[in-house]
Amino acid sequence: MTDNHYRRLPPVNDVLAACPPDAPREPMLAAVREELARLRAAVAQGEAMPLSATDVAGRAYARLQRATQPKLVSVINATGIVLHTNLGRAPMSHDAAQAAKRAAEGYLNLEMSLDTGKRSSRQDAVREWLCRLTGAEAATAVNNNAAATVIALRAICLGKEVVLSRGQLIEIGGSFRIPEIMAVSGAILREVGTTNRTRVSDYERAIGPNTGALLRIHPSNYRIGGFTESVAIADLVALGRKHGVPVMDDIGSGALLDFARFGFRDEPSARDSVTAGADLVWFSGDKLLGGPQAGILVGKKEFIGRIEKDPLMRAFRLDKMTLAALEATLRIYLDSERALREVPLLRMLSIPLNELRHRAEQLAVSMNTIEGVSAVAVADEAFVGGGSLPEEKMPTWVVEVTARVAIPGGSRGSPPFSPEVPLTTVSENVLAARLRRGMPAVVTRTRSGKVVFDVRTLFDHQFDATVGALARAASEPQE
Ligand SMILES: *Cc1c(COP(=O)(O)O)cnc(C)c1O
């Protein structure tokens, strides 16, 4: 009896013939076999009827497409968080993206001097630009700022004490905690002061024959408020000079411009730190610099030289695409006006409030044309930095959205939004989840019954797609 059912399922070849001709052969065959096996089992259990070759092909093709979806997809960032760690931090400038693409697709003089035909250093691509932008005499770049911290400590302070304030014993995330990082680098952590107050005299008392460096770490992802005292980099430099001890500065975000213009008062700039006399300064490439993921080290020739000779340099070095993108980003900064126009992060931070208002109002108008959606543009205050600028709130404009849908089966046959049809509000979490899982994916904020779209981080070309995504999310059937 069941044998007959099996026979009524189409043979593999018939199903394959009914599959789209451009489907990849081997994976398509595997998907067809899998679909037939599943159907055979279901038919044997009496749970399904045999299908035609075309129907099986359709199911197998859908199965194949689901199984080969990319894991990484573009996301529309409607959170207003300009540096969203989980969404890839800083979006890169057009020039940087083009440079990375060219480097990816072809050959380049990564480690060859085209003048001499001899081998050169890949760091030549960024060294000069970094020196010009920060005033340092030497520079080099590694994979990220965590790597910069490890290699600096190892190359300069292996087996030696690094004096650091207890107020700066940071955890950047997960396994990146300063005491552990010191341990893997081979430097010895010498804590001084207290969590809220550390003075020059605390550092001075800790200096001894085995001191390798005085280190300052900018607390990028938290603030200590209230009764506090910390030592300015210039005072640390003076102390270091007095005792012949190098002074190192992890400034974190890597501001190349003065961020006070955006109202960020405490953001150290690389140039200020170099000017203050720090021997070695390091920072991220993809935070406030707005470039690719990288760790940038600038400072005295002697120290940069020791870092570049460290065996870890080979493990930490940048690849050609990142190096090309970093060079392009740095070249934009040679003209700070151009940087404000072309580095997306800087552009987003400098959008005037009235323009944000205009964008929010426009977006709300479009969203209100969607059945069941109610959208209102409102002034708001938002964190802009994710983990990188935790304290920095900026005034912004957002669109608050609620969506109401007809209750399924509520009153069949009548128009969906006539007064008799019972309506239910889609909860903000459900709507936000649908937006996240949609194509394109849209990530929003939520609060008290509303999904919140912050227009600061929406690119101009994403407005229509955002409205389309909301229309689909609002009309999805309720579970
Ligand atoms: C972000 C940060 C790091 C780590 O930088 P990554 O580029 O994320 O590796 C290290 N130190 C400070 C002070 C930071 O802010």
PDB file of N, CA and C in Angstrom, residues 311-394:
ATOM      1  N   PRO A 311      57.488  40.329  17.557  1.00  0.00           N
ATOM      2  CA  PRO A 311      56.939  39.184  16.798  1.00  0.00           C
ATOM      3  C   PRO A 311      55.411  39.225  16.646  1.00  0.00           C
ATOM      4  N   LEU A 312      54.734  39.862  17.595  1.00  0.00           N
ATOM      5  CA  LEU A 312      53.275  39.929  17.498  1.00  0.00           C
ATOM      6  C   LEU A 312      52.814  40.795  16.323  1.00  0.00           C
ATOM      7  N   MET A 313      53.712  41.650  15.818  1.00  0.00           N
ATOM      8  CA  MET A 313      53.316  42.550  14.735  1.00  0.00           C
ATOM      9  C   MET A 313      52.777  41.759  13.545  1.00  0.00           C
ATOM     10  N   ARG A 314      53.417  40.645  13.272  1.00  0.00           N
ATOM     11  CA  ARG A 314      52.984  39.811  12.154  1.00  0.00           C
ATOM     12  C   ARG A 314      51.562  39.283  12.383  1.00  0.00           C
ATOM     13  N   ALA A 315      51.265  38.963  13.626  1.00  0.00           N
ATOM     14  CA  ALA A 315      49.934  38.427  13.949  1.00  0.00           C
ATOM     15  C   ALA A 315      48.874  39.528  13.958  1.00  0.00           C
ATOM     16  N   PHE A 316      49.303  40.741  14.253  1.00  0.00           N
ATOM     17  CA  PHE A 316      48.347  41.835  14.434  1.00  0.00           C
ATOM     18  C   PHE A 316      48.223  42.758  13.230  1.00  0.00           C
ATOM     19  N   ARG A 317      49.013  42.530  12.177  1.00  0.00           N
ATOM     20  CA  ARG A 317      49.068  43.520  11.104  1.00  0.00           C
ATOM     21  C   ARG A 317      47.754  43.598  10.332  1.00  0.00           C
ATOM     22  N   LEU A 318      47.556  44.762   9.725  1.00  0.00           N
ATOM     23  CA  LEU A 318      46.334  45.004   8.958  1.00  0.00           C
ATOM     24  C   LEU A 318      46.401  44.318   7.603  1.00  0.00           C
ATOM     25  N   ASP A 319      45.245  43.913   7.104  1.00  0.00           N
ATOM     26  CA  ASP A 319      45.168  43.356   5.755  1.00  0.00           C
ATOM     27  C   ASP A 319      45.071  44.496   4.740  1.00  0.00           C
ATOM     28  N   LYS A 320      45.199  44.149   3.455  1.00  0.00           N
ATOM     29  CA  LYS A 320      45.281  45.185   2.417  1.00  0.00           C
ATOM     30  C   LYS A 320      44.012  46.025   2.310  1.00  0.00           C
ATOM     31  N   MET A 321      42.842  45.412   2.508  1.00  0.00           N
ATOM     32  CA  MET A 321      41.587  46.179   2.357  1.00  0.00           C
ATOM     33  C   MET A 321      41.446  47.214   3.463  1.00  0.00           C
ATOM     34  N   THR A 322      41.756  46.794   4.676  1.00  0.00           N
ATOM     35  CA  THR A 322      41.652  47.715   5.807  1.00  0.00           C
ATOM     36  C   THR A 322      42.669  48.842   5.683  1.00  0.00           C
ATOM     37  N   LEU A 323      43.863  48.466   5.279  1.00  0.00           N
ATOM     38  CA  LEU A 323      44.914  49.471   5.131  1.00  0.00           C
ATOM     39  C   LEU A 323      44.509  50.511   4.079  1.00  0.00           C
ATOM     40  N   ALA A 324      43.953  50.033   2.987  1.00  0.00           N
ATOM     41  CA  ALA A 324      43.531  50.953   1.922  1.00  0.00           C
ATOM     42  C   ALA A 324      42.407  51.865   2.424  1.00  0.00           C
ATOM     43  N   ALA A 325      41.456  51.292   3.169  1.00  0.00           N
ATOM     44  CA  ALA A 325      40.348  52.096   3.693  1.00  0.00           C
ATOM     45  C   ALA A 325      40.848  53.089   4.732  1.00  0.00           C
ATOM     46  N   LEU A 326      41.798  52.663   5.529  1.00  0.00           N
ATOM     47  CA  LEU A 326      42.340  53.568   6.556  1.00  0.00           C
ATOM     48  C   LEU A 326      43.084  54.723   5.896  1.00  0.00           C
ATOM     49  N   GLU A 327      43.892  54.408   4.884  1.00  0.00           N
ATOM     50  CA  GLU A 327      44.607  55.490   4.207  1.00  0.00           C
ATOM     51  C   GLU A 327      43.621  56.499   3.619  1.00  0.00           C
ATOM     52  N   ALA A 328      42.581  55.994   2.956  1.00  0.00           N
ATOM     53  CA  ALA A 328      41.607  56.901   2.333  1.00  0.00           C
ATOM     54  C   ALA A 328      40.929  57.766   3.396  1.00  0.00           C
ATOM     55  N   THR A 329      40.610  57.174   4.541  1.00  0.00           N
ATOM     56  CA  THR A 329      39.967  57.939   5.618  1.00  0.00           C
ATOM     57  C   THR A 329      40.907  59.030   6.121  1.00  0.00           C
ATOM     58  N   LEU A 330      42.156  58.670   6.341  1.00  0.00           N
ATOM     59  CA  LEU A 330      43.115  59.640   6.877  1.00  0.00           C
ATOM     60  C   LEU A 330      43.331  60.788   5.893  1.00  0.00           C
ATOM     61  N   ARG A 331      43.380  60.469   4.597  1.00  0.00           N
ATOM     62  CA  ARG A 331      43.597  61.520   3.597  1.00  0.00           C
ATOM     63  C   ARG A 331      42.438  62.511   3.600  1.00  0.00           C
ATOM     64  N   ILE A 332      41.241  62.043   3.880  1.00  0.00           N
ATOM     65  CA  ILE A 332      40.105  62.967   3.968  1.00  0.00           C
ATOM     66  C   ILE A 332      40.332  63.981   5.091  1.00  0.00           C
ATOM     67  N   TYR A 333      40.904  63.520   6.193  1.00  0.00           N
ATOM     68  CA  TYR A 333      41.121  64.402   7.354  1.00  0.00           C
ATOM     69  C   TYR A 333      42.179  65.486   7.109  1.00  0.00           C
ATOM     70  N   LEU A 334      42.968  65.348   6.026  1.00  0.00           N
ATOM     71  CA  LEU A 334      43.961  66.393   5.743  1.00  0.00           C
ATOM     72  C   LEU A 334      43.252  67.730   5.540  1.00  0.00           C
ATOM     73  N   ASP A 335      41.959  67.682   5.180  1.00  0.00           N
ATOM     74  CA  ASP A 335      41.132  68.882   5.045  1.00  0.00           C
ATOM     75  C   ASP A 335      39.938  68.672   5.984  1.00  0.00           C
ATOM     76  N   SER A 336      39.942  69.351   7.130  1.00  0.00           N
ATOM     77  CA  SER A 336      38.929  69.030   8.144  1.00  0.00           C
ATOM     78  C   SER A 336      37.517  69.394   7.682  1.00  0.00           C
ATOM     79  N   GLU A 337      37.402  70.403   6.805  1.00  0.00           N
ATOM     80  CA  GLU A 337      36.077  70.728   6.251  1.00  0.00           C
ATOM     81  C   GLU A 337      35.540  69.534   5.453  1.00  0.00           C
ATOM     82  N   ARG A 338      36.462  68.938   4.695  1.00  0.00           N
ATOM     83  CA  ARG A 338      36.068  67.785   3.887  1.00  0.00           C
ATOM     84  C   ARG A 338      35.698  66.615   4.793  1.00  0.00           C
ATOM     85  N   ALA A 339      36.430  66.459   5.872  1.00  0.00           N
ATOM     86  CA  ALA A 339      36.126  65.366   6.808  1.00  0.00           C
ATOM     87  C   ALA A 339      34.707  65.526   7.352  1.00  0.00           C
ATOM     88  N   LEU A 340      34.328  66.752   7.692  1.00  0.00           N
ATOM     89  CA  LEU A 340      32.984  66.985   8.231  1.00  0.00           C
ATOM     90  C   LEU A 340      31.904  66.666   7.195  1.00  0.00           C
ATOM     91  N   ARG A 341      32.232  66.857   5.937  1.00  0.00           N
ATOM     92  CA  ARG A 341      31.265  66.558   4.873  1.00  0.00           C
ATOM     93  C   ARG A 341      31.223  65.074   4.530  1.00  0.00           C
ATOM     94  N   GLU A 342      32.387  64.421   4.501  1.00  0.00           N
ATOM     95  CA  GLU A 342      32.465  63.095   3.875  1.00  0.00           C
ATOM     96  C   GLU A 342      32.555  61.911   4.828  1.00  0.00           C
ATOM     97  N   VAL A 343      33.019  62.134   6.052  1.00  0.00           N
ATOM     98  CA  VAL A 343      33.055  61.005   6.998  1.00  0.00           C
ATOM     99  C   VAL A 343      31.652  60.875   7.589  1.00  0.00           C
ATOM    100  N   PRO A 344      30.950  59.781   7.295  1.00  0.00           N
ATOM    101  CA  PRO A 344      29.532  59.681   7.691  1.00  0.00           C
ATOM    102  C   PRO A 344      29.290  59.971   9.171  1.00  0.00           C
ATOM    103  N   LEU A 345      30.167  59.465  10.008  1.00  0.00           N
ATOM    104  CA  LEU A 345      30.015  59.684  11.446  1.00  0.00           C
ATOM    105  C   LEU A 345      29.997  61.178  11.794  1.00  0.00           C
ATOM    106  N   LEU A 346      30.925  61.922  11.194  1.00  0.00           N
ATOM    107  CA  LEU A 346      30.995  63.358  11.491  1.00  0.00           C
ATOM    108  C   LEU A 346      29.792  64.080  10.898  1.00  0.00           C
ATOM    109  N   ARG A 347      29.361  63.624   9.724  1.00  0.00           N
ATOM    110  CA  ARG A 347      28.201  64.238   9.093  1.00  0.00           C
ATOM    111  C   ARG A 347      26.953  64.014   9.952  1.00  0.00           C
ATOM    112  N   MET A 348      26.805  62.790  10.449  1.00  0.00           N
ATOM    113  CA  MET A 348      25.622  62.485  11.268  1.00  0.00           C
ATOM    114  C   MET A 348      25.622  63.302  12.561  1.00  0.00           C
ATOM    115  N   LEU A 349      26.814  63.483  13.131  1.00  0.00           N
ATOM    116  CA  LEU A 349      26.878  64.236  14.385  1.00  0.00           C
ATOM    117  C   LEU A 349      26.630  65.723  14.157  1.00  0.00           C
ATOM    118  N   SER A 350      26.858  66.192  12.914  1.00  0.00           N
ATOM    119  CA  SER A 350      26.702  67.633  12.702  1.00  0.00           C
ATOM    120  C   SER A 350      25.414  68.034  11.998  1.00  0.00           C
ATOM    121  N   ILE A 351      24.484  67.104  11.778  1.00  0.00           N
ATOM    122  CA  ILE A 351      23.219  67.504  11.143  1.00  0.00           C
ATOM    123  C   ILE A 351      22.510  68.514  12.051  1.00  0.00           C
ATOM    124  N   PRO A 352      22.150  69.699  11.520  1.00  0.00           N
ATOM    125  CA  PRO A 352      21.466  70.688  12.348  1.00  0.00           C
ATOM    126  C   PRO A 352      20.109  70.159  12.815  1.00  0.00           C
ATOM    127  N   LEU A 353      19.700  70.605  14.001  1.00  0.00           N
ATOM    128  CA  LEU A 353      18.461  70.121  14.596  1.00  0.00           C
ATOM    129  C   LEU A 353      17.246  70.377  13.699  1.00  0.00           C
ATOM    130  N   ASN A 354      17.234  71.530  13.029  1.00  0.00           N
ATOM    131  CA  ASN A 354      16.058  71.815  12.182  1.00  0.00           C
ATOM    132  C   ASN A 354      15.987  70.882  10.975  1.00  0.00           C
ATOM    133  N   GLU A 355      17.173  70.408  10.536  1.00  0.00           N
ATOM    134  CA  GLU A 355      17.150  69.447   9.436  1.00  0.00           C
ATOM    135  C   GLU A 355      16.660  68.081   9.935  1.00  0.00           C
ATOM    136  N   LEU A 356      17.072  67.712  11.142  1.00  0.00           N
ATOM    137  CA  LEU A 356      16.582  66.455  11.721  1.00  0.00           C
ATOM    138  C   LEU A 356      15.063  66.518  11.864  1.00  0.00           C
ATOM    139  N   ARG A 357      14.577  67.696  12.276  1.00  0.00           N
ATOM    140  CA  ARG A 357      13.132  67.869  12.443  1.00  0.00           C
ATOM    141  C   ARG A 357      12.419  67.690  11.106  1.00  0.00           C
ATOM    142  N   HIS A 358      12.970  68.325  10.082  1.00  0.00           N
ATOM    143  CA  HIS A 358      12.381  68.236   8.750  1.00  0.00           C
ATOM    144  C   HIS A 358      12.336  66.782   8.274  1.00  0.00           C
ATOM    145  N   ARG A 359      13.455  66.063   8.470  1.00  0.00           N
ATOM    146  CA  ARG A 359      13.511  64.657   8.048  1.00  0.00           C
ATOM    147  C   ARG A 359      12.482  63.819   8.804  1.00  0.00           C
ATOM    148  N   ALA A 360      12.371  64.054  10.107  1.00  0.00           N
ATOM    149  CA  ALA A 360      11.425  63.273  10.922  1.00  0.00           C
ATOM    150  C   ALA A 360      10.000  63.552  10.473  1.00  0.00           C
ATOM    151  N   GLU A 361       9.698  64.819  10.183  1.00  0.00           N
ATOM    152  CA  GLU A 361       8.336  65.166   9.770  1.00  0.00           C
ATOM    153  C   GLU A 361       7.992  64.523   8.421  1.00  0.00           C
ATOM    154  N   GLN A 362       8.968  64.546   7.512  1.00  0.00           N
ATOM    155  CA  GLN A 362       8.766  63.906   6.203  1.00  0.00           C
ATOM    156  C   GLN A 362       8.528  62.400   6.364  1.00  0.00           C
ATOM    157  N   LEU A 363       9.340  61.794   7.201  1.00  0.00           N
ATOM    158  CA  LEU A 363       9.226  60.353   7.410  1.00  0.00           C
ATOM    159  C   LEU A 363       7.865  60.019   8.014  1.00  0.00           C
ATOM    160  N   ALA A 364       7.415  60.839   8.955  1.00  0.00           N
ATOM    161  CA  ALA A 364       6.122  60.592   9.607  1.00  0.00           C
ATOM    162  C   ALA A 364       4.991  60.696   8.583  1.00  0.00           C
ATOM    163  N   VAL A 365       5.074  61.676   7.687  1.00  0.00           N
ATOM    164  CA  VAL A 365       4.042  61.821   6.654  1.00  0.00           C
ATOM    165  C   VAL A 365       3.951  60.548   5.815  1.00  0.00           C
ATOM    166  N   SER A 366       5.115  60.039   5.375  1.00  0.00           N
ATOM    167  CA  SER A 366       5.110  58.819   4.549  1.00  0.00           C
ATOM    168  C   SER A 366       4.588  57.628   5.342  1.00  0.00           C
ATOM    169  N   MET A 367       4.984  57.541   6.580  1.00  0.00           N
ATOM    170  CA  MET A 367       4.574  56.384   7.390  1.00  0.00           C
ATOM    171  C   MET A 367       3.077  56.410   7.671  1.00  0.00           C
ATOM    172  N   ASN A 368       2.526  57.609   7.787  1.00  0.00           N
ATOM    173  CA  ASN A 368       1.089  57.714   8.076  1.00  0.00           C
ATOM    174  C   ASN A 368       0.201  57.272   6.914  1.00  0.00           C
ATOM    175  N   THR A 369       0.799  57.109   5.721  1.00  0.00           N
ATOM    176  CA  THR A 369       0.011  56.614   4.595  1.00  0.00           C
ATOM    177  C   THR A 369      -0.188  55.093   4.693  1.00  0.00           C
ATOM    178  N   ILE A 370       0.536  54.441   5.609  1.00  0.00           N
ATOM    179  CA  ILE A 370       0.408  52.986   5.761  1.00  0.00           C
ATOM    180  C   ILE A 370      -0.831  52.687   6.604  1.00  0.00           C
ATOM    181  N   GLU A 371      -1.636  51.756   6.093  1.00  0.00           N
ATOM    182  CA  GLU A 371      -2.865  51.405   6.800  1.00  0.00           C
ATOM    183  C   GLU A 371      -2.575  50.897   8.210  1.00  0.00           C
ATOM    184  N   GLY A 372      -3.249  51.454   9.200  1.00  0.00           N
ATOM    185  CA  GLY A 372      -3.086  50.984  10.572  1.00  0.00           C
ATOM    186  C   GLY A 372      -1.940  51.634  11.321  1.00  0.00           C
ATOM    187  N   VAL A 373      -1.089  52.366  10.601  1.00  0.00           N
ATOM    188  CA  VAL A 373       0.088  52.963  11.253  1.00  0.00           C
ATOM    189  C   VAL A 373      -0.201  54.389  11.664  1.00  0.00           C
ATOM    190  N   SER A 374       0.231  54.726  12.868  1.00  0.00           N
ATOM    191  CA  SER A 374       0.153  56.105  13.286  1.00  0.00           C
ATOM    192  C   SER A 374       1.556  56.557  13.679  1.00  0.00           C
ATOM    193  N   ALA A 375       2.042  57.605  13.001  1.00  0.00           N
ATOM    194  CA  ALA A 375       3.423  58.053  13.169  1.00  0.00           C
ATOM    195  C   ALA A 375       3.443  59.532  13.540  1.00  0.00           C
ATOM    196  N   VAL A 376       4.240  59.872  14.541  1.00  0.00           N
ATOM    197  CA  VAL A 376       4.338  61.261  14.992  1.00  0.00           C
ATOM    198  C   VAL A 376       5.806  61.653  15.136  1.00  0.00           C
ATOM    199  N   ALA A 377       6.177  62.784  14.533  1.00  0.00           N
ATOM    200  CA  ALA A 377       7.539  63.288  14.698  1.00  0.00           C
ATOM    201  C   ALA A 377       7.621  64.043  16.022  1.00  0.00           C
ATOM    202  N   VAL A 378       8.604  63.690  16.839  1.00  0.00           N
ATOM    203  CA  VAL A 378       8.768  64.389  18.118  1.00  0.00           C
ATOM    204  C   VAL A 378      10.252  64.674  18.393  1.00  0.00           C
ATOM    205  N   ALA A 379      10.494  65.745  19.148  1.00  0.00           N
ATOM    206  CA  ALA A 379      11.860  66.061  19.574  1.00  0.00           C
ATOM    207  C   ALA A 379      12.252  65.072  20.657  1.00  0.00           C
ATOM    208  N   ASP A 380      13.521  64.710  20.700  1.00  0.00           N
ATOM    209  CA  ASP A 380      13.960  63.701  21.646  1.00  0.00           C
ATOM    210  C   ASP A 380      15.417  63.983  22.018  1.00  0.00           C
ATOM    211  N   GLU A 381      15.910  63.220  22.977  1.00  0.00           N
ATOM    212  CA  GLU A 381      17.325  63.253  23.327  1.00  0.00           C
ATOM    213  C   GLU A 381      17.817  61.834  23.206  1.00  0.00           C
ATOM    214  N   ALA A 382      18.987  61.624  22.614  1.00  0.00           N
ATOM    215  CA  ALA A 382      19.416  60.239  22.419  1.00  0.00           C
ATOM    216  C   ALA A 382      20.907  60.093  22.645  1.00  0.00           C
ATOM    217  N   PHE A 383      21.266  58.912  23.138  1.00  0.00           N
ATOM    218  CA  PHE A 383      22.682  58.568  23.214  1.00  0.00           C
ATOM    219  C   PHE A 383      23.161  58.329  21.787  1.00  0.00           C
ATOM    220  N   VAL A 384      24.335  58.824  21.477  1.00  0.00           N
ATOM    221  CA  VAL A 384      24.807  58.665  20.100  1.00  0.00           C
ATOM    222  C   VAL A 384      25.953  57.667  19.984  1.00  0.00           C
ATOM    223  N   GLY A 385      26.471  57.200  21.129  1.00  0.00           N
ATOM    224  CA  GLY A 385      27.728  56.467  21.024  1.00  0.00           C
ATOM    225  C   GLY A 385      27.763  55.010  21.401  1.00  0.00           C
ATOM    226  N   GLY A 386      26.662  54.389  21.725  1.00  0.00           N
ATOM    227  CA  GLY A 386      26.747  52.993  22.135  1.00  0.00           C
ATOM    228  C   GLY A 386      27.772  52.842  23.237  1.00  0.00           C
ATOM    229  N   GLY A 387      28.655  51.871  23.110  1.00  0.00           N
ATOM    230  CA  GLY A 387      29.668  51.643  24.135  1.00  0.00           C
ATOM    231  C   GLY A 387      30.818  52.630  24.102  1.00  0.00           C
ATOM    232  N   SER A 388      30.878  53.455  23.059  1.00  0.00           N
ATOM    233  CA  SER A 388      32.050  54.305  22.915  1.00  0.00           C
ATOM    234  C   SER A 388      31.879  55.675  23.555  1.00  0.00           C
ATOM    235  N   LEU A 389      30.665  56.177  23.593  1.00  0.00           N
ATOM    236  CA  LEU A 389      30.404  57.503  24.167  1.00  0.00           C
ATOM    237  C   LEU A 389      29.188  57.396  25.070  1.00  0.00           C
ATOM    238  N   PRO A 390      29.305  56.672  26.170  1.00  0.00           N
ATOM    239  CA  PRO A 390      28.114  56.311  26.926  1.00  0.00           C
ATOM    240  C   PRO A 390      27.369  57.507  27.491  1.00  0.00           C
ATOM    241  N   GLU A 391      28.097  58.597  27.739  1.00  0.00           N
ATOM    242  CA  GLU A 391      27.476  59.706  28.442  1.00  0.00           C
ATOM    243  C   GLU A 391      26.935  60.767  27.489  1.00  0.00           C
ATOM    244  N   GLU A 392      27.265  60.628  26.220  1.00  0.00           N
ATOM    245  CA  GLU A 392      26.982  61.732  25.328  1.00  0.00           C
ATOM    246  C   GLU A 392      25.574  61.646  24.752  1.00  0.00           C
ATOM    247  N   LYS A 393      24.695  62.481  25.303  1.00  0.00           N
ATOM    248  CA  LYS A 393      23.337  62.573  24.784  1.00  0.00           C
ATOM    249  C   LYS A 393      23.256  63.795  23.891  1.00  0.00           C
ATOM    250  N   MET A 394      22.549  63.665  22.784  1.00  0.00           N
ATOM    251  CA  MET A 394      22.373  64.813  21.898  1.00  0.00           C
ATOM    252  C   MET A 394      20.893  64.998  21.625  1.00  0.00           C
TER     253      MET A 394
END
